Amino acid sequence: MGKIVSLDNICLSFEGEQILNNINLDIFDKEFVTLLGPSGCGKTTTLRIIGGFLEPDLGDVIFDGKKMNNIPPHKRNINTVFQRYALFPHLNVYDNIAFGLRVKKLNEKEIKERVFEMLKLVNLVGFENRSVQRLSGGQQQRVAIARALINRPKVLLLDEPLGALDLKLRKEMQIELKKIQQSLEITFIYVTHDQEEALTMSDTVVVMNNGVIQQIGTPQDIYNEPVNAFVADFIGESNIIDGIMLKDCLVNIFGQEFECVDKGFSLNEEVDVVIRPEDIHIIPKDNARLFGTVETVTFKGVHYEMLVRSDNFNWLIHSTKAAEQGSVIGMDVDPFDIHIMKKTTE
Amino acid sequence: MNENTHTHRSLLQKLIAAPYIVWMIVFIIVPLAMVAYFAMTTADGVFTLENIKDVWQYANIFVRSIWLAAIATVICLVIAYPAAYILSRTSASAQSTLLMLVMLPMWMNFLLRTYAWMTILGNNGLINSFLGLFGIDSIKMLNTQGAVVLGMVYNYLPYMILPLYTVMMKIDKSVLEAAHDLGCNGAKTLFKVVMPLSIPGITSGITMVFVPAISTFIISRMLGGGSQLLIGDLIEMQFLGNSYNPNLGSAISLVLMVIVLIIMTVMNQFDAGDDKVLM
Ligand SMILES: Nc1ncnc2c1ncn2[C@@H]1O[C@H](COP(=O)(O)OP(=O)(O)O)[C@@H](O)[C@H]1O
Ligand SMILES: [Mg+2]
C-alpha cells in the first residue's frame, strides 16, 4: 500500500489565530481514514487544505508523490461530499450526478451509463428526474455521494456527511458507505466528531484537538491505548485521576498504591491515570482500597451506569450488576486496566 | 369551536387588510379607471374609440421608445452582471462600501444628475474641452440617441445591480465550491451554476430598468434635445404642453400599459420555470 496523500508540517492561522499546528499525516491507498475531534478543532480546515480550497501558511500537501500546494480544486483528482451536501438546486438528480462528467465533456451515452451505475450504487434508481429540493436529507446525501463518486476520484473527502441524519438512518448509511468504500477501493478521508462512528467505520483514526493531532492509530489502538487523557476521554467515557508514579509499575492514587503495567516515567512524576468505567470492579467495602457512596444507578440496556462519590472524586462505573443506591461500595481495578499517561502541558 | 376561531381570524384579517384595500382603490384602481375613461371618451364625455385609433400615428415614437429602452436595459445588464458578481464575492466590509457607491447617485436629484451629463457631453462641455486641449475637433454627443441611452443607463443602473446582487448573495458558497470540486474553473462555474441560479435576479432587474426606461421623459428632452421624442414626452405634452389633449394622452398611456404588460408577461413566463430555484 503506497502513500496517496501526505500532509507535511502543515500550519495555518486565521486572523492571527493558530488553527492548525504542525499537522503531519500520511494517508495510504484504499484506506478509510477518519479525522475525529470536537467541534472547532480544525477537521474541516484540514479537509479543505487537502481538497485545495485553502492553502496552508506553511508545509506541503503531497498527492501521489507530487507537491500540490497551489493546484486549484478543479485540477485535483479528489472529490468532496460537502457538510451540507451543496447540491445544485437548479438541476434534478440526474443532472446533479452527471455534472462532473459533463464538465469533462464526455458523450451523453457514456454519461447516462455511468449515472445509472451510480444511481444503482446509492439506491436511487427511479429518482433521476426528481428535483433535488424534493428529496429527504438521506436521499440528498446519496445524490451528493453519487455526484462525487461518478468522477472516479482516487480520494473522496467527506465532511460530517451523516451529521444531519437521524440515528437509525445514520447507522444504515455508515454501513453502506463502508461497503461502497470497500467495493470501489477508493481512499476515504472522513470527518466526524462522533467517536462511535469513527471507531466503527475506519481503518485509521486521527484524533485532533485544538489544531494538533493527538494520536493516529487503528480504532483498537485508539480505544485501548490512548496516548493521553484527552484521547482517552474523547474516545468513550473515562475516569481521569491525578496520580503520582512511585516507580516503574507502581502508581499512587488517592494515597493508595496500585500496581500497573506502565514504565519509563521519572520518579514521583505527576501523571494522568485513566480507568475505563467498565474496568472498575465492585467489591465488598471492608478490605477495599477505594470506596464511595452510590449516588445514582441508571439502566443503559446492556449495563448499569453508576455514579459513585468518594471524598475526592466522582467515579463512573459500568457494570452488569447494579449496586444499591445510597450504599457504600468498594472498588478495585486490575493492573493492566490502569492506564498511565503523561500530563499534557495545556 | 374550531370553525368559530377560524371565522374570527378571517374577520380580523379583513379588518387589518382594510386600510390597504382602501389605499389600493384610491391610488391604483381609481386612477386606472380614470385613464381608461378618458382614453375612451371625447372632450365632451361621449364614448369613442377614435383616441385609441389616433395612437397609431405615433407608432414610430413607440418603436423608438421600446428600442432605446431595450438597448439601455441590455447595456445595464451587461455592466451590472459582472459588477454584481464581483460585489457578491468581495469581503463583507468592502461590500458595504461598494454598495454605498452604487446607491450614491440615487440620493441625488434626478434632474440634477441629468443636468450634470448635459455639461459633460455638451459641445463646449467637459469632454469636448478636454479633447480640445489636444486639438481634436469637438464631437457631437449631446442631442443624440446615444446620449439618451447613456442617460437611461446611468439613471437606472442601480436598479439592475441591486436585484442581481441580492440573488447572487443568496447562492450558497458551498454550491460554488462544489462546482470547483467537480472540475469547473471560474468561468465554467459562472456559466453552469451562477447564471442559472441568478435568472430571477436577471428578470426582476430587466423589469425594474425596462419599465421606467420605456416611459421616461425629461432624459430624452435634456440629452436628446427634443429630436428624440419618447412616449413619456408625448404623454406629458398631451397634459401639460401646448398640444393639450388629455383624452389622447390617456389613450397613449393605456396602449403603453398594455404593451408593457404583454412584454412583462412574456418575461415572467420565461422566469416561472426557475422560480423554485430560489427556495
Ligand atoms: N474562514 C475562517 N475565518 C476565521 N476562522 C475560521 C475560518 N474557518 C474556520 N475558522 C476557525 O477555525 C477553527 C477550526 O474550524 P473547523 O476546521 O471548521 O473546525 P471543525 O471542522 O473541526 O469543527 C474554528 O475555531 C473556526 O472558528
Ligand atoms: Mg467542520
XYZ file of C-alpha atoms and ligand atoms in Angstrom:
653
model
C 0.000 0.000 0.000
C 1.523 3.269 -1.125
C 1.060 6.688 0.323
C -1.537 8.645 -1.591
C -1.846 11.855 0.421
C 0.723 13.311 2.779
C 0.443 16.403 4.899
C 3.858 17.635 5.813
C 4.195 20.123 8.673
C 1.018 21.980 7.807
C 0.386 25.204 9.748
C -2.458 27.643 9.216
C -3.704 30.742 11.023
C -6.875 32.753 10.548
C -6.670 36.358 11.687
C -3.589 35.707 13.797
C -5.131 32.695 15.484
C -3.337 29.383 15.000
C -5.935 26.944 13.647
C -3.684 24.095 12.514
C -0.421 23.449 14.250
C 2.184 21.288 12.572
C -0.086 18.664 11.046
C 1.794 15.589 9.809
C -0.291 12.849 8.309
C 0.253 10.053 5.799
C -2.774 8.524 4.156
C -2.433 5.274 2.274
C -4.107 3.998 -0.858
C -7.590 2.463 -0.348
C -7.570 3.397 3.321
C -10.577 4.657 5.281
C -9.149 7.447 7.426
C -11.228 9.431 9.872
C -10.371 12.810 11.332
C -12.009 12.813 14.727
C -12.204 15.617 17.239
C -14.500 18.066 18.960
C -16.204 20.831 17.010
C -13.818 23.646 16.073
C -10.652 21.572 16.348
C -9.724 22.083 12.689
C -11.107 18.988 10.941
C -12.922 20.857 8.161
C -9.929 23.138 7.709
C -7.627 20.141 7.257
C -10.013 18.627 4.725
C -10.254 21.911 2.814
C -6.473 22.028 2.561
C -6.451 18.528 1.064
C -9.290 19.488 -1.315
C -7.483 22.633 -2.415
C -9.986 25.170 -1.081
C -7.410 26.538 1.341
C -3.670 26.983 1.077
C -1.556 26.270 4.150
C 0.651 29.055 5.530
C 3.456 26.563 5.967
C 4.050 22.976 4.972
C 3.312 20.837 1.935
C 0.375 18.877 0.602
C 1.691 15.912 -1.332
C -0.543 13.856 -3.593
C 0.801 10.699 -5.197
C 4.336 11.897 -4.540
C 3.792 15.322 -6.106
C 3.621 18.582 -4.173
C 0.359 20.311 -4.944
C 0.002 23.226 -2.545
C -1.326 25.673 -5.090
C -3.105 23.394 -7.535
C -6.758 24.558 -7.572
C -9.525 22.102 -6.589
C -10.746 21.510 -10.145
C -7.349 20.162 -11.143
C -7.044 17.673 -8.272
C -8.136 14.074 -8.673
C -10.111 14.440 -5.454
C -13.829 14.926 -4.882
C -15.742 16.133 -1.884
C -19.036 15.359 -0.182
C -19.801 18.652 1.499
C -21.080 19.101 5.031
C -24.485 20.416 3.885
C -24.476 18.421 0.605
C -24.275 21.578 -1.558
C -26.339 20.063 -4.388
C -27.120 22.268 -7.379
C -30.665 23.478 -6.695
C -31.393 24.214 -10.368
C -30.645 20.676 -11.506
C -32.522 17.430 -10.969
C -30.995 14.269 -9.536
C -29.713 13.036 -12.904
C -28.129 16.345 -13.891
C -26.558 16.791 -10.467
C -24.871 13.413 -10.715
C -23.891 13.980 -14.367
C -22.387 17.404 -13.620
C -18.749 16.372 -13.284
C -18.780 14.252 -16.452
C -20.478 16.994 -18.465
C -17.752 19.412 -17.377
C -15.279 16.855 -18.716
C -17.340 16.778 -21.953
C -17.911 13.026 -22.069
C -20.528 11.883 -24.582
C -24.085 11.656 -23.288
C -24.316 7.916 -23.875
C -21.407 7.159 -21.588
C -22.655 9.733 -19.074
C -26.019 8.007 -18.972
C -24.432 4.634 -18.350
C -22.311 5.947 -15.526
C -25.135 7.937 -13.935
C -27.287 4.816 -13.784
C -24.388 2.826 -12.396
C -24.193 5.459 -9.611
C -27.963 5.548 -9.081
C -27.795 1.793 -8.522
C -24.865 2.129 -6.156
C -26.649 4.626 -3.914
C -30.100 3.057 -4.300
C -31.765 5.944 -6.089
C -32.925 4.308 -9.326
C -36.280 5.851 -10.237
C -35.434 9.201 -8.673
C -33.407 10.549 -11.597
C -35.955 13.162 -12.677
C -36.766 14.427 -9.170
C -35.850 17.945 -8.173
C -33.162 17.653 -5.520
C -35.136 20.021 -3.343
C -37.919 17.467 -3.034
C -35.652 14.804 -1.585
C -35.262 13.864 2.057
C -31.979 14.531 3.831
C -30.869 10.937 3.392
C -31.646 10.967 -0.328
C -29.842 14.284 -0.833
C -26.882 12.711 0.910
C -26.906 9.833 -1.563
C -27.028 12.214 -4.508
C -24.060 14.095 -3.077
C -22.109 10.848 -2.755
C -23.028 9.715 -6.275
C -22.170 13.139 -7.718
C -18.695 12.895 -6.220
C -18.017 9.203 -6.931
C -19.043 9.306 -10.596
C -15.767 11.121 -11.308
C -13.859 8.075 -10.063
C -11.584 10.099 -7.806
C -8.601 8.491 -6.151
C -9.583 10.149 -2.893
C -13.020 11.080 -1.589
C -13.319 13.694 1.136
C -16.409 13.538 3.337
C -17.160 16.284 5.839
C -19.568 15.039 8.519
C -21.741 13.561 5.750
C -24.172 11.920 8.151
C -24.376 14.762 10.638
C -27.860 15.884 9.651
C -29.456 12.437 9.611
C -31.361 10.763 12.409
C -29.718 7.982 14.386
C -31.232 4.993 12.596
C -30.536 6.334 9.120
C -27.053 7.306 10.215
C -26.272 3.740 11.274
C -27.560 2.378 7.951
C -25.560 4.896 5.949
C -22.409 4.116 7.943
C -22.621 0.524 6.803
C -23.457 1.498 3.225
C -20.611 3.976 2.992
C -18.143 1.445 4.303
C -19.402 -1.068 1.724
C -19.077 1.455 -1.085
C -15.563 2.334 0.014
C -14.510 -1.295 0.056
C -16.121 -2.237 -3.253
C -14.779 0.782 -5.176
C -11.388 0.622 -3.454
C -11.172 4.387 -3.061
C -9.375 6.208 -0.274
C -11.919 7.881 2.006
C -10.933 10.772 4.238
C -13.840 11.164 6.569
C -14.532 13.883 9.134
C -16.711 13.376 12.177
C -16.998 14.432 15.793
C -18.793 11.185 16.652
C -16.307 8.761 18.208
C -18.534 5.745 17.728
C -18.863 6.487 14.019
C -15.102 6.843 13.762
C -14.438 3.559 15.550
C -16.952 1.526 13.503
C -16.011 2.742 10.031
C -12.310 3.489 9.953
C -9.101 1.685 9.203
C -7.219 4.561 10.787
C -8.446 7.183 13.210
C -6.742 10.568 13.566
C -7.718 12.248 16.825
C -7.372 16.027 16.780
C -7.750 18.736 19.383
C -7.076 22.474 19.079
C -5.444 22.100 15.685
C -2.989 19.472 16.887
C -3.015 15.769 16.045
C -3.213 13.879 19.330
C -2.985 10.305 18.111
C -3.050 8.298 14.894
C -3.916 4.630 15.058
C -6.342 1.818 14.387
C -9.663 2.052 16.236
C -8.432 -0.672 18.615
C -5.205 1.201 19.354
C -7.016 4.432 19.960
C -9.520 2.826 22.272
C -7.207 0.528 24.190
C -4.031 2.555 24.202
C -4.955 6.227 24.237
C -1.778 8.296 24.407
C -3.152 10.995 26.677
C -6.086 11.896 28.862
C -7.762 13.902 26.099
C -7.909 10.948 23.714
C -8.994 8.613 26.485
C -11.789 10.942 27.475
C -12.888 11.729 23.931
C -12.944 8.059 22.864
C -15.527 6.767 25.255
C -16.064 7.810 28.826
C -13.219 7.577 31.294
C -12.271 8.227 34.874
C -9.236 10.502 34.768
C -7.430 10.781 38.084
C -4.327 12.679 39.175
C -1.681 10.168 40.211
C 1.981 10.029 41.153
C 4.317 7.477 39.624
C 6.254 5.936 42.508
C 8.439 3.711 40.339
C 8.004 1.523 37.260
C 4.680 -0.317 37.535
C 3.584 1.348 40.767
C 1.315 4.371 40.972
C -0.156 6.294 43.877
C -3.848 7.108 43.545
C -5.555 8.956 46.399
C -2.861 7.851 48.866
C -3.106 4.191 47.886
C -0.511 2.242 45.944
C -1.666 0.394 42.840
C 0.228 -1.955 40.617
C 0.140 -1.118 36.944
C 1.987 -2.126 33.751
C 3.427 1.219 32.616
C 7.113 2.017 32.848
C 9.534 4.738 31.893
C 8.275 7.647 33.963
C 10.596 9.590 36.224
C 10.491 9.177 39.981
C 7.429 10.813 41.565
C 6.250 12.200 38.226
C 2.704 13.541 38.275
C 0.611 11.645 35.733
C -2.956 11.228 34.481
C -4.392 7.871 35.437
C -7.160 6.726 33.089
C -9.559 3.982 34.108
C -12.471 2.921 31.864
C -15.839 2.730 33.647
C -16.247 -0.927 32.638
C -12.884 -1.851 34.208
C -13.875 -0.969 37.770
C -14.987 -3.966 39.846
C -17.410 -3.585 42.705
C -16.081 -5.437 45.763
C -17.069 -5.569 49.460
C -16.054 -2.310 51.123
C -14.277 -3.919 54.099
C -10.938 -4.696 52.502
C -11.179 -2.221 49.597
C -8.571 0.452 48.942
C -11.106 2.651 47.124
C -14.698 3.134 48.197
C -17.570 5.527 47.811
C -21.312 6.054 48.055
C -23.528 5.092 45.132
C -25.263 8.308 44.070
C -27.240 7.220 41.010
C -27.912 3.997 39.171
C -29.145 4.172 35.576
C -30.123 1.204 33.436
C -28.485 1.500 29.987
C -29.680 -1.649 28.285
C -26.648 -3.913 28.414
C -25.219 -2.494 31.618
C -25.940 -0.229 34.574
C -24.240 3.135 34.805
C -23.414 4.223 38.358
C -22.054 7.457 39.758
C -20.090 6.781 42.918
C -18.977 9.633 45.165
C -15.852 9.328 47.257
C -14.075 12.078 49.233
C -12.101 13.487 46.352
C -13.538 12.031 43.179
C -16.746 11.081 41.410
C -16.381 7.687 39.780
C -18.222 6.490 36.726
C -18.793 2.730 36.752
C -20.378 0.449 34.160
C -21.387 -2.938 35.458
C -23.861 -5.656 34.558
C -24.820 -5.844 38.229
C -26.418 -2.882 39.924
C -25.311 -1.749 43.382
C -27.951 -0.339 45.697
C -28.408 3.379 45.562
C -27.071 5.062 48.733
C -24.959 2.073 49.746
C -21.214 2.264 50.264
C -19.223 0.044 47.924
C -15.605 -0.884 47.475
C -13.866 -0.599 44.094
C -10.903 -2.342 42.551
C -9.057 -2.278 39.224
C -6.774 -4.821 37.618
C -3.192 -3.637 36.974
C -3.492 -3.859 33.163
C -6.650 -1.713 33.204
C -4.813 1.187 34.813
C -3.553 3.425 32.011
C -0.845 5.901 32.946
C -0.436 8.975 30.754
C 1.952 11.873 30.733
C 0.267 15.106 31.750
C -0.369 17.284 28.729
C 1.198 20.693 29.150
C -2.011 22.579 28.390
C -65.282 25.683 18.105
C -62.587 25.349 15.515
C -64.701 26.901 12.816
C -65.579 29.728 15.160
C -61.983 30.757 15.705
C -61.440 30.381 12.003
C -64.157 32.882 11.043
C -62.952 35.099 13.844
C -59.493 35.087 12.386
C -60.564 35.814 8.860
C -62.678 38.717 10.098
C -59.659 40.115 11.898
C -57.582 39.609 8.790
C -60.141 41.521 6.768
C -60.038 44.376 9.243
C -56.273 44.529 9.138
C -56.281 44.422 5.347
C -58.902 47.193 5.101
C -56.521 50.181 5.000
C -54.547 48.554 2.210
C -57.670 47.813 0.252
C -58.749 51.443 0.613
C -55.273 52.547 -0.405
C -55.332 50.350 -3.480
C -58.767 51.575 -4.501
C -57.911 55.257 -4.081
C -54.442 55.253 -5.570
C -54.440 52.420 -8.089
C -57.908 51.348 -9.202
C -59.456 54.829 -9.416
C -56.625 56.428 -11.433
C -56.569 53.425 -13.771
C -60.314 53.661 -14.270
C -59.967 57.369 -14.956
C -57.249 56.775 -17.536
C -59.433 54.190 -19.217
C -62.439 56.540 -19.079
C -60.571 59.486 -20.606
C -58.992 57.262 -23.221
C -62.398 56.148 -24.482
C -64.306 59.405 -24.421
C -64.212 62.671 -26.318
C -63.580 66.008 -24.602
C -67.365 66.199 -24.130
C -67.542 62.854 -22.406
C -69.011 60.860 -25.301
C -67.802 57.300 -25.816
C -65.373 56.870 -28.708
C -62.504 54.672 -29.882
C -61.009 57.478 -32.011
C -58.359 58.341 -29.381
C -57.032 54.833 -29.367
C -57.002 54.704 -33.155
C -55.117 58.020 -33.160
C -52.333 56.472 -31.114
C -51.319 54.602 -34.269
C -49.893 57.764 -35.825
C -47.268 57.806 -33.097
C -46.135 54.248 -33.822
C -42.653 55.481 -34.711
C -42.291 57.048 -31.266
C -43.424 53.806 -29.657
C -40.891 51.864 -31.665
C -38.129 54.309 -30.791
C -39.012 54.215 -27.078
C -39.094 50.435 -26.940
C -35.878 50.227 -28.944
C -33.943 52.721 -26.807
C -35.278 51.274 -23.550
C -34.296 47.790 -24.729
C -30.776 48.910 -25.638
C -30.412 50.675 -22.281
C -31.651 47.560 -20.483
C -29.208 45.293 -22.293
C -26.311 47.673 -21.572
C -27.369 47.845 -17.910
C -27.420 44.049 -17.742
C -24.011 43.730 -19.376
C -22.481 46.241 -16.955
C -24.412 45.185 -13.862
C -23.947 41.428 -14.108
C -20.191 41.279 -13.621
C -20.390 44.188 -11.186
C -22.942 42.355 -9.044
C -20.924 39.143 -9.287
C -17.735 40.818 -8.130
C -19.672 42.678 -5.449
C -21.113 39.442 -4.098
C -17.685 37.810 -3.930
C -15.810 40.578 -2.085
C -15.357 40.705 1.680
C -18.255 41.880 3.819
C -16.622 45.191 4.745
C -15.730 46.082 1.153
C -19.255 45.130 0.124
C -20.991 47.772 2.200
C -18.666 50.476 0.846
C -19.181 49.381 -2.749
C -22.950 49.154 -2.264
C -22.896 52.722 -0.961
C -21.097 53.797 -4.128
C -23.690 52.036 -6.271
C -26.545 53.768 -4.495
C -24.906 57.155 -4.047
C -26.187 58.614 -7.341
C -29.717 57.575 -6.357
C -29.592 60.012 -3.461
C -29.059 62.921 -5.817
C -31.965 64.591 -7.549
C -32.832 63.022 -10.880
C -32.833 66.367 -12.714
C -29.527 67.380 -11.233
C -27.918 64.133 -12.309
C -29.177 64.580 -15.840
C -28.094 68.228 -15.963
C -24.646 67.083 -14.944
C -24.494 64.924 -18.061
C -25.505 67.901 -20.222
C -22.482 69.831 -19.020
C -20.253 66.806 -19.531
C -21.450 65.914 -23.050
C -22.159 69.400 -24.464
C -20.322 70.856 -27.445
C -18.425 73.094 -25.033
C -18.713 70.525 -22.259
C -16.158 68.741 -20.178
C -15.211 66.011 -22.661
C -15.009 68.243 -25.709
C -12.999 70.878 -23.828
C -10.612 68.166 -22.815
C -10.324 66.889 -26.388
C -9.870 70.487 -27.481
C -6.680 70.626 -25.469
C -5.222 68.140 -27.917
C -6.580 69.990 -30.908
C -9.302 67.429 -31.546
C -12.499 68.841 -33.049
C -15.473 68.706 -30.740
C -17.664 65.663 -31.193
C -21.434 65.951 -31.171
C -22.524 63.889 -28.222
C -25.392 65.793 -26.716
C -28.732 65.606 -28.544
C -28.087 62.145 -29.939
C -29.778 58.806 -29.330
C -26.549 57.688 -27.708
C -26.852 60.427 -25.112
C -30.425 59.385 -24.336
C -29.366 55.768 -23.864
C -26.469 56.913 -21.717
C -28.855 58.911 -19.539
C -31.113 55.898 -19.123
C -28.246 53.554 -18.323
C -26.788 55.981 -15.828
C -30.075 56.595 -14.064
C -31.345 53.030 -13.936
C -28.137 51.014 -13.498
C -28.516 50.649 -9.708
C -31.953 49.094 -10.244
C -30.245 46.362 -12.253
C -27.330 45.855 -9.887
C -29.358 45.546 -6.696
C -31.651 42.617 -7.609
C -28.738 40.800 -9.233
C -26.581 41.356 -6.174
C -29.370 40.157 -3.881
C -29.901 36.958 -5.820
C -26.166 36.255 -6.035
C -25.742 36.758 -2.311
C -28.331 34.038 -1.778
C -26.302 31.466 -3.704
C -24.726 29.144 -1.175
C -20.920 29.470 -1.275
C -20.551 25.723 -0.878
C -22.509 25.184 -4.118
C -19.849 27.189 -5.942
C -17.157 25.171 -4.192
C -18.928 22.008 -5.298
C -18.688 23.237 -8.906
C -14.938 23.783 -8.493
C -14.662 20.401 -6.867
C -16.352 18.794 -9.882
C -13.913 20.324 -12.331
C -15.185 23.832 -13.119
C -12.792 26.730 -13.374
C -14.075 30.235 -12.590
C -15.696 30.839 -15.983
C -17.414 27.447 -16.106
C -18.762 27.961 -12.592
C -20.189 31.283 -13.727
C -21.932 29.791 -16.768
C -23.028 26.462 -15.311
C -24.059 27.486 -11.801
C -24.133 31.206 -11.085
C -26.061 32.205 -14.202
C -28.861 29.641 -13.971
C -29.262 30.451 -10.283
C -29.435 34.192 -10.934
C -32.219 34.141 -13.547
C -34.792 35.519 -11.073
C -32.470 38.464 -10.444
C -31.989 38.985 -14.180
C -35.730 39.122 -14.866
C -36.515 41.437 -11.993
C -33.563 43.646 -12.948
C -34.791 43.831 -16.538
C -38.277 44.721 -15.324
C -37.005 47.396 -12.983
C -34.938 49.043 -15.727
C -37.060 48.481 -18.812
C -40.399 49.682 -17.399
C -39.214 53.077 -16.160
C -36.911 53.478 -19.183
C -39.700 52.968 -21.708
C -41.887 55.633 -20.111
C -39.152 58.060 -19.160
C -39.381 61.726 -20.086
C -37.016 64.657 -19.374
C -33.983 62.431 -20.138
C -34.862 62.414 -23.826
C -35.613 66.116 -23.803
C -32.466 67.121 -21.920
C -29.984 64.766 -23.551
C -31.772 64.109 -26.831
C -32.597 67.759 -27.450
C -36.219 67.128 -28.374
C -35.231 65.376 -31.591
C -35.523 62.035 -29.850
C -39.066 62.369 -28.529
C -40.147 59.366 -26.435
C -43.551 58.130 -25.322
C -43.118 59.711 -21.919
C -42.579 63.120 -23.510
C -45.518 62.584 -25.841
C -47.830 61.821 -22.934
C -46.571 64.759 -20.944
C -47.227 67.076 -23.884
C -50.855 65.982 -24.029
C -51.383 67.021 -20.432
C -49.043 69.986 -19.894
C -47.842 71.071 -23.321
C -49.473 73.270 -25.966
C -50.995 70.275 -27.753
C -53.297 69.866 -24.755
C -55.399 66.697 -25.249
C -55.827 64.605 -22.095
C -58.041 62.122 -23.929
C -55.311 61.278 -26.422
C -52.745 61.325 -23.572
C -54.815 58.765 -21.686
C -55.165 56.615 -24.781
C -51.388 56.619 -25.301
C -50.866 55.712 -21.648
C -53.345 52.871 -21.921
C -51.698 51.435 -25.027
C -48.266 51.757 -23.418
C -49.537 49.957 -20.348
C -50.870 47.092 -22.443
C -47.580 46.807 -24.322
C -45.565 46.749 -21.087
C -47.948 44.204 -19.621
C -47.518 41.907 -22.612
C -43.737 42.197 -22.503
C -43.647 41.517 -18.755
C -45.959 38.522 -19.075
C -43.651 37.026 -21.674
C -40.687 37.722 -19.382
C -42.331 36.135 -16.368
C -43.209 33.087 -18.406
C -39.513 32.719 -19.039
C -38.803 33.098 -15.331
C -41.575 30.868 -13.974
C -39.763 27.630 -14.698
C -36.882 28.659 -12.479
C -38.898 30.022 -9.585
C -38.224 27.046 -7.404
C -34.535 27.769 -7.599
C -34.822 30.497 -5.006
C -36.392 28.357 -2.325
N -12.733 31.384 7.292
C -12.417 31.397 8.603
N -12.025 32.545 9.207
C -11.688 32.568 10.518
N -11.722 31.495 11.325
C -12.112 30.313 10.794
C -12.479 30.210 9.420
N -12.827 28.923 9.176
C -12.668 28.263 10.336
N -12.239 29.090 11.319
C -11.921 28.713 12.701
O -11.025 27.637 12.655
C -11.297 26.714 13.680
C -11.433 25.340 13.104
O -12.565 25.296 12.279
P -13.028 23.977 11.538
O -11.883 23.420 10.782
O -14.237 24.303 10.760
O -13.393 23.024 12.747
P -14.178 21.634 12.756
O -14.483 21.249 11.354
O -13.220 20.701 13.414
O -15.379 21.838 13.583
C -12.535 27.209 14.398
O -12.132 27.827 15.587
C -13.139 28.205 13.451
O -13.767 29.223 14.170
Mg -16.446 21.074 10.479
